Coordinates of C-alpha atoms and ligand atoms in Angstrom, one line a residue:
X1 CA 174.4 71.8 -12.2
X2 CA 177.6 73.8 -12.0
X3 CA 178.7 74.2 -8.3
X4 CA 178.5 77.8 -7.1
X5 CA 181.9 79.5 -6.9
X6 CA 181.1 81.4 -3.7
X7 CA 179.8 79.7 -0.5
X8 CA 176.2 80.8 0.0
X9 CA 176.2 83.0 3.2
X10 CA 172.6 83.9 4.1
X11 CA 171.6 87.2 5.4
X12 CA 173.0 90.7 4.8
X13 CA 176.7 89.7 5.0
X14 CA 176.1 89.0 1.3
X15 CA 174.6 92.4 0.5
X16 CA 178.0 94.1 0.6
X17 CA 179.5 91.2 -1.4
X18 CA 176.6 91.5 -4.0
X19 CA 176.9 95.3 -4.2
X20 CA 180.7 94.9 -5.0
X21 CA 180.0 92.3 -7.7
X22 CA 177.3 94.4 -9.2
X23 CA 179.5 97.6 -9.2
X24 CA 182.4 95.6 -10.8
X25 CA 180.1 93.9 -13.4
X26 CA 180.8 94.4 -17.1
X27 CA 177.3 93.3 -18.3
X28 CA 174.6 93.1 -15.6
X29 CA 171.2 91.8 -16.4
X30 CA 168.2 91.4 -14.1
X31 CA 165.7 88.4 -14.3
X32 CA 162.5 89.2 -12.4
X33 CA 159.4 87.3 -11.4
X34 CA 156.1 88.1 -9.5
X35 CA 158.0 88.5 -6.2
X36 CA 159.5 91.8 -7.2
X37 CA 155.9 93.2 -7.4
X38 CA 154.7 91.6 -4.2
X39 CA 155.5 94.7 -2.2
X40 CA 153.5 96.7 -4.7
X41 CA 150.5 94.8 -3.6
X42 CA 150.2 92.4 -6.6
X43 CA 149.6 88.8 -5.6
X44 CA 152.2 86.2 -6.7
X45 CA 151.3 82.9 -8.3
X46 CA 152.7 80.2 -6.1
X47 CA 153.3 81.8 -2.8
X48 CA 151.3 81.2 0.4
X49 CA 148.4 83.4 -0.8
X50 CA 149.3 83.1 -4.4
X51 CA 146.8 83.3 -7.2
X52 CA 147.1 79.6 -8.1
X53 CA 146.0 78.8 -4.5
X54 CA 142.5 80.1 -5.1
X55 CA 142.3 79.6 -8.9
X56 CA 143.5 76.8 -11.0
X57 CA 145.9 78.0 -13.8
X58 CA 144.6 75.3 -16.2
X59 CA 141.2 77.0 -15.9
X60 CA 142.3 80.5 -16.4
X61 CA 145.7 80.8 -18.1
X62 CA 145.5 78.4 -21.0
X63 CA 144.1 78.7 -24.5
X64 CA 141.8 75.8 -23.9
X65 CA 140.3 77.6 -20.8
X66 CA 139.7 80.7 -22.9
X67 CA 138.1 78.7 -25.7
X68 CA 135.9 76.9 -23.1
X69 CA 134.9 79.9 -20.9
X70 CA 136.1 83.3 -22.2
X71 CA 133.8 85.1 -19.8
X72 CA 135.5 83.5 -16.7
X73 CA 138.9 84.2 -18.1
X74 CA 138.1 87.8 -18.8
X75 CA 136.7 88.2 -15.3
X76 CA 140.0 86.9 -13.9
X77 CA 142.1 89.2 -16.1
X78 CA 139.9 92.3 -15.6
X79 CA 140.2 91.6 -11.8
X80 CA 144.0 91.4 -12.1
X81 CA 144.2 94.4 -14.4
X82 CA 142.2 96.5 -11.8
X83 CA 144.7 95.5 -9.0
X84 CA 147.7 96.1 -11.2
X85 CA 146.5 99.4 -12.6
X86 CA 146.4 100.7 -8.9
X87 CA 149.8 99.3 -8.1
X88 CA 153.0 101.5 -8.0
X89 CA 156.6 100.4 -8.6
X90 CA 158.3 99.7 -5.3
X91 CA 161.9 100.3 -4.1
X92 CA 163.1 97.2 -5.9
X93 CA 161.8 98.4 -9.3
X94 CA 163.2 101.9 -8.7
X95 CA 166.7 100.5 -7.8
X96 CA 166.7 98.6 -11.1
X97 CA 165.8 101.9 -12.9
X98 CA 168.6 103.7 -11.1
X99 CA 171.1 100.9 -12.0
X100 CA 170.1 101.3 -15.7
X101 CA 170.5 105.1 -15.5
X102 CA 174.0 104.5 -14.0
X103 CA 174.8 102.4 -17.1
X104 CA 175.4 99.3 -14.9
X105 CA 172.2 97.4 -15.7
X106 CA 172.0 96.5 -19.4
X107 CA 168.5 95.0 -19.4
X108 CA 165.6 93.7 -17.3
X109 CA 164.3 90.3 -18.5
X110 CA 160.9 89.9 -16.8
X111 CA 158.3 87.2 -16.5
X112 CA 155.9 89.8 -15.1
X113 CA 153.0 91.2 -17.2
X114 CA 152.4 94.2 -14.8
X115 CA 154.3 96.9 -16.7
X116 CA 155.9 98.1 -13.4
X117 CA 159.5 98.0 -14.7
X118 CA 158.4 100.5 -17.5
X119 CA 156.5 102.6 -14.9
X120 CA 159.7 102.6 -12.7
X121 CA 161.7 104.1 -15.6
X122 CA 163.6 101.2 -17.1
X123 CA 163.9 101.4 -20.9
X124 CA 165.5 98.1 -21.9
X125 CA 162.9 95.6 -20.8
X126 CA 162.2 92.2 -22.3
X127 CA 158.7 91.0 -21.4
X128 CA 158.8 87.2 -21.9
X129 CA 155.2 86.6 -20.9
X130 CA 153.5 89.6 -22.5
X131 CA 151.8 92.6 -20.9
X132 CA 148.4 92.5 -19.2
X133 CA 147.5 96.0 -20.5
X134 CA 147.8 94.8 -24.1
X135 CA 144.9 93.0 -25.8
X136 CA 145.0 91.2 -29.2
X137 CA 142.4 89.8 -31.6
X138 CA 142.1 86.0 -31.7
X139 CA 141.8 86.2 -35.5
X140 CA 143.3 89.2 -37.2
X141 CA 146.5 91.1 -36.4
X142 CA 144.7 93.8 -34.3
X143 CA 146.6 94.7 -31.1
X144 CA 146.0 97.5 -28.6
X145 CA 147.8 98.8 -25.5
X146 CA 144.8 100.0 -23.5
X147 CA 147.0 102.2 -21.3
X148 CA 148.4 104.0 -24.3
X149 CA 145.1 104.2 -26.1
X150 CA 143.4 105.6 -23.0
X151 CA 140.6 103.0 -23.2
X152 CA 141.7 101.1 -20.0
X153 CA 139.1 102.7 -17.6
X154 CA 136.2 102.0 -20.0
X155 CA 137.5 98.5 -20.8
X156 CA 137.6 97.6 -17.1
X157 CA 134.1 98.9 -16.4
X158 CA 132.7 96.8 -19.2
X159 CA 131.4 93.4 -18.3
X160 CA 130.9 92.1 -21.9
X161 CA 133.3 90.1 -23.9
X162 CA 135.6 92.6 -25.7
X163 CA 135.4 92.5 -29.5
X164 CA 138.0 93.4 -32.1
X165 CA 137.1 96.8 -33.6
X166 CA 138.6 95.6 -36.9
X167 CA 137.0 92.2 -37.5
X168 CA 134.5 91.8 -34.7
X169 CA 136.2 88.6 -33.3
X170 CA 137.0 88.2 -29.6
X171 CA 139.9 90.1 -28.0
X172 CA 142.2 88.2 -25.6
X173 CA 144.8 89.3 -23.1
X174 CA 148.2 89.7 -24.9
X175 CA 149.9 87.4 -22.4
X176 CA 151.6 84.0 -22.8
X177 CA 149.4 81.2 -21.5
X178 CA 150.6 77.7 -20.4
X179 CA 151.2 75.6 -23.5
X180 CA 151.8 78.7 -25.7
X181 CA 155.1 79.6 -27.2
X182 CA 156.8 82.7 -25.8
X183 CA 157.2 85.6 -28.3
X184 CA 160.1 84.5 -30.5
X185 CA 161.9 87.8 -30.7
X186 CA 161.7 88.4 -26.9
X187 CA 163.0 84.9 -26.1
X188 CA 165.9 85.0 -28.5
X189 CA 166.9 88.5 -27.3
X190 CA 166.7 87.3 -23.7
X191 CA 168.9 84.3 -24.5
X192 CA 171.5 86.4 -26.2
X193 CA 171.6 88.9 -23.4
X194 CA 172.0 86.0 -20.9
X195 CA 175.0 84.6 -22.9
X196 CA 176.7 88.1 -22.8
X197 CA 176.0 88.7 -19.0
X198 CA 178.7 88.3 -16.5
X199 CA 176.3 88.9 -13.6
X200 CA 172.5 88.1 -13.4
X201 CA 170.5 89.5 -10.5
X202 CA 167.5 87.1 -10.0
X203 CA 164.7 88.8 -8.1
X204 CA 161.4 87.3 -6.9
X205 CA 160.9 84.2 -9.0
X206 CA 160.2 80.6 -7.9
X207 CA 162.1 79.5 -11.0
X208 CA 159.5 76.9 -12.0
X209 CA 158.2 78.2 -15.3
X210 CA 160.1 77.4 -18.5
X211 CA 161.6 78.4 -20.9
X212 CA 161.9 81.7 -18.9
X213 CA 163.7 80.0 -16.0
X214 CA 166.5 79.0 -18.3
X215 CA 167.9 82.6 -18.2
X216 CA 170.0 82.3 -15.0
X217 CA 171.2 78.8 -16.1
X218 CA 172.5 80.3 -19.3
X219 CA 174.4 83.0 -17.4
X220 CA 175.8 80.3 -15.2
X221 CA 176.8 78.0 -18.1
X222 CA 178.7 80.9 -19.6
X223 CA 180.7 81.4 -16.4
X224 CA 178.6 84.3 -15.1
X225 CA 177.6 85.0 -11.5
X226 CA 174.1 84.5 -10.3
X227 CA 172.9 86.6 -7.4
X228 CA 169.4 85.8 -6.0
X229 CA 167.1 87.8 -3.8
X230 CA 164.1 85.9 -2.4
X231 CA 162.6 85.4 1.1
X232 CA 162.6 81.7 0.4
X233 CA 164.7 79.3 -1.7
X234 CA 163.6 78.7 -5.2
X235 CA 164.4 76.5 -8.3
X236 CA 167.3 78.9 -9.0
X237 CA 168.9 78.8 -5.5
X238 CA 170.9 75.7 -6.2
X239 CA 172.9 77.5 -8.9
X240 CA 173.0 80.9 -7.1
X241 CA 176.5 82.1 -6.2
X242 CA 175.0 84.5 -3.7
X243 CA 171.6 83.9 -2.2
X244 CA 170.2 86.9 -0.1
X245 CA 167.2 85.8 1.9
X246 CA 164.9 88.8 2.1
X247 CA 162.2 90.9 0.4
X248 CA 163.2 92.6 -2.8
X249 CA 162.3 96.1 -1.8
X250 CA 164.2 95.9 1.5
X251 CA 167.3 94.2 0.2
X252 CA 167.7 96.2 -3.0
X253 CA 167.4 99.4 -1.0
X254 CA 170.5 98.2 0.9
X255 CA 172.2 97.3 -2.4
X256 CA 172.4 100.9 -3.6
X257 CA 173.7 102.3 -0.3
Ligands
BV8_301 C1 155.7 76.6 -23.3 C2 150.5 84.0 -17.9 C3 155.7 75.2 -25.2 C4 150.4 85.4 -17.8 C5 152.2 82.5 -17.1 C6 153.6 70.2 -18.0 C7 152.4 70.5 -18.6 C8 152.2 71.6 -19.3 C9 153.2 72.5 -19.5 C10 154.4 72.2 -18.9 C11 154.6 71.1 -18.2 N1 155.9 71.1 -17.7 C12 156.5 72.2 -18.2 C13 155.7 72.9 -19.0 C14 155.9 74.1 -19.6 C15 155.2 75.2 -18.9 C16 155.8 75.3 -17.5 O1 156.9 75.7 -17.3 N2 155.0 74.9 -16.5 C17 155.5 74.8 -15.1 C18 154.5 75.5 -14.1 C19 155.8 73.4 -14.8 N3 155.6 76.4 -19.6 C20 154.8 76.8 -20.6 O2 153.7 76.3 -20.8 C21 155.3 78.0 -21.4 N4 155.1 77.7 -22.8 O3 156.4 75.8 -22.7 O4 155.2 76.4 -24.6 C22 155.6 75.5 -26.6 C23 156.8 75.7 -27.4 C24 156.7 76.0 -28.7 C25 155.4 76.0 -29.3 C26 154.3 75.9 -28.6 C27 154.4 75.6 -27.2 C28 154.5 79.2 -21.1 C29 154.8 79.7 -19.7 C30 154.1 81.0 -19.4 C31 152.9 80.8 -18.7 N5 152.3 82.0 -18.3 N6 151.4 83.5 -16.8 C32 149.7 85.7 -16.6 O5 148.5 85.4 -16.5 O6 150.4 86.3 -15.7 S1 153.1 81.8 -15.9 C33 153.2 82.7 -14.5 O7 154.4 82.1 -13.8 C34 153.6 84.1 -14.6 O8 153.8 84.5 -16.0 C35 154.9 84.3 -13.9 O9 155.6 85.3 -14.4 C36 155.4 82.9 -14.1 C37 156.6 82.6 -13.2 O10 156.1 82.7 -11.8 P1 157.0 83.6 -10.8 O11 157.1 84.9 -11.4 O12 158.2 82.9 -10.4 O13 156.0 83.8 -9.6 P2 155.8 82.7 -8.4 O14 154.5 83.1 -7.7 O15 155.9 81.3 -9.0 O16 157.0 82.9 -7.4 C38 157.1 84.2 -6.7 C39 158.4 84.2 -6.0 O17 158.6 85.4 -5.4 C40 158.5 83.1 -4.9 O18 159.8 82.5 -5.0 C41 158.4 83.9 -3.6 O19 159.3 83.4 -2.6 C42 159.0 85.2 -4.1 N7 158.6 86.4 -3.3 C43 157.5 86.6 -2.6 N8 157.5 87.8 -2.0 C44 158.7 88.4 -2.4 C45 159.4 87.5 -3.2 N9 160.6 87.8 -3.7 C46 161.1 89.0 -3.4 N10 160.5 89.9 -2.6 C47 159.3 89.7 -2.1 N11 158.7 90.6 -1.3
ZN302 ZN1 140.2 91.2 -35.4

């Protein structure tokens, strides 16, 4: 792994440094994970009280799990959809929207399925793992964004297995499960953005899920800077030029000051 150019100085000595690098950047991208939504009240996956502590991902976020027990998988996703539909973007999301409005942030590449970057006002968003408010048919090409179609409320009250209005087959969450390929167009767009970026702001990811976690490595391999914000070290920290130990909402509030 390429040795970071700047010594990692923990704490907020780095916030000014990071703010300068972001302000001077030519092509800034953000790469976000569940941690950026933690302060919006959405549980992360691998943290202390993360989702995968209480549930086993192999039982809930794989095609085999859905084939074996669609009812259990839909219970899990409806439960998450209820929490996420009540969640609001936090300061970290809002700062990314502001950076895009200022013309500094070119794109947000997110692993999150919670739609909070869109709610915060970002326009150029790449959703590598899909979107929890979208459902798709397991058989035909039917897809529906329940938020846009206004059917979300009713869908969440329902306890039955949702059926495709076109062909009657089962509907599934339009998210990427383990063992499934990421959407080709999203992945290739994300990789080309990462190759163009001179700075990548990595927020709230443990950096353990691939191929998404390659994004900061690609920026690094192309001579770009990696700035990471996370309360604890992650799989990305070894290649971060700047590691700011802290919560996304709090640190990013400082970034814009
Ligand atoms: C693929 C679904 C191939 C949607 C998710 C062995 C066996 C099987 C598979 C593999 C294997 N080894 C590698 C693999 C591949 C596998 C993988 O990477 N597994 C890992 C776990 C080892 N990847 C896949 O299966 C991918 N597909 O490879 O397909 C293929 C190719 C071609 C053709 C066919 C097949 C698919 C990966 C996508 C899986 N889907 N979720 C959903 O239900 O949400 S994964 C899940 O993890 C989420 O999508 C999430 O986005 C993603 C990454 O997690 P993070 O976002 O990083 O969240 P995490 O909880 O881990 O970390 C939170 C961080 O926030 C922590 O660092 C914490 O410190 C920090 N934090 C906490 N509070 C705050 C904070 N930060 C800032 N502020 C705070 N306040
Ligand atoms: Zn169908």
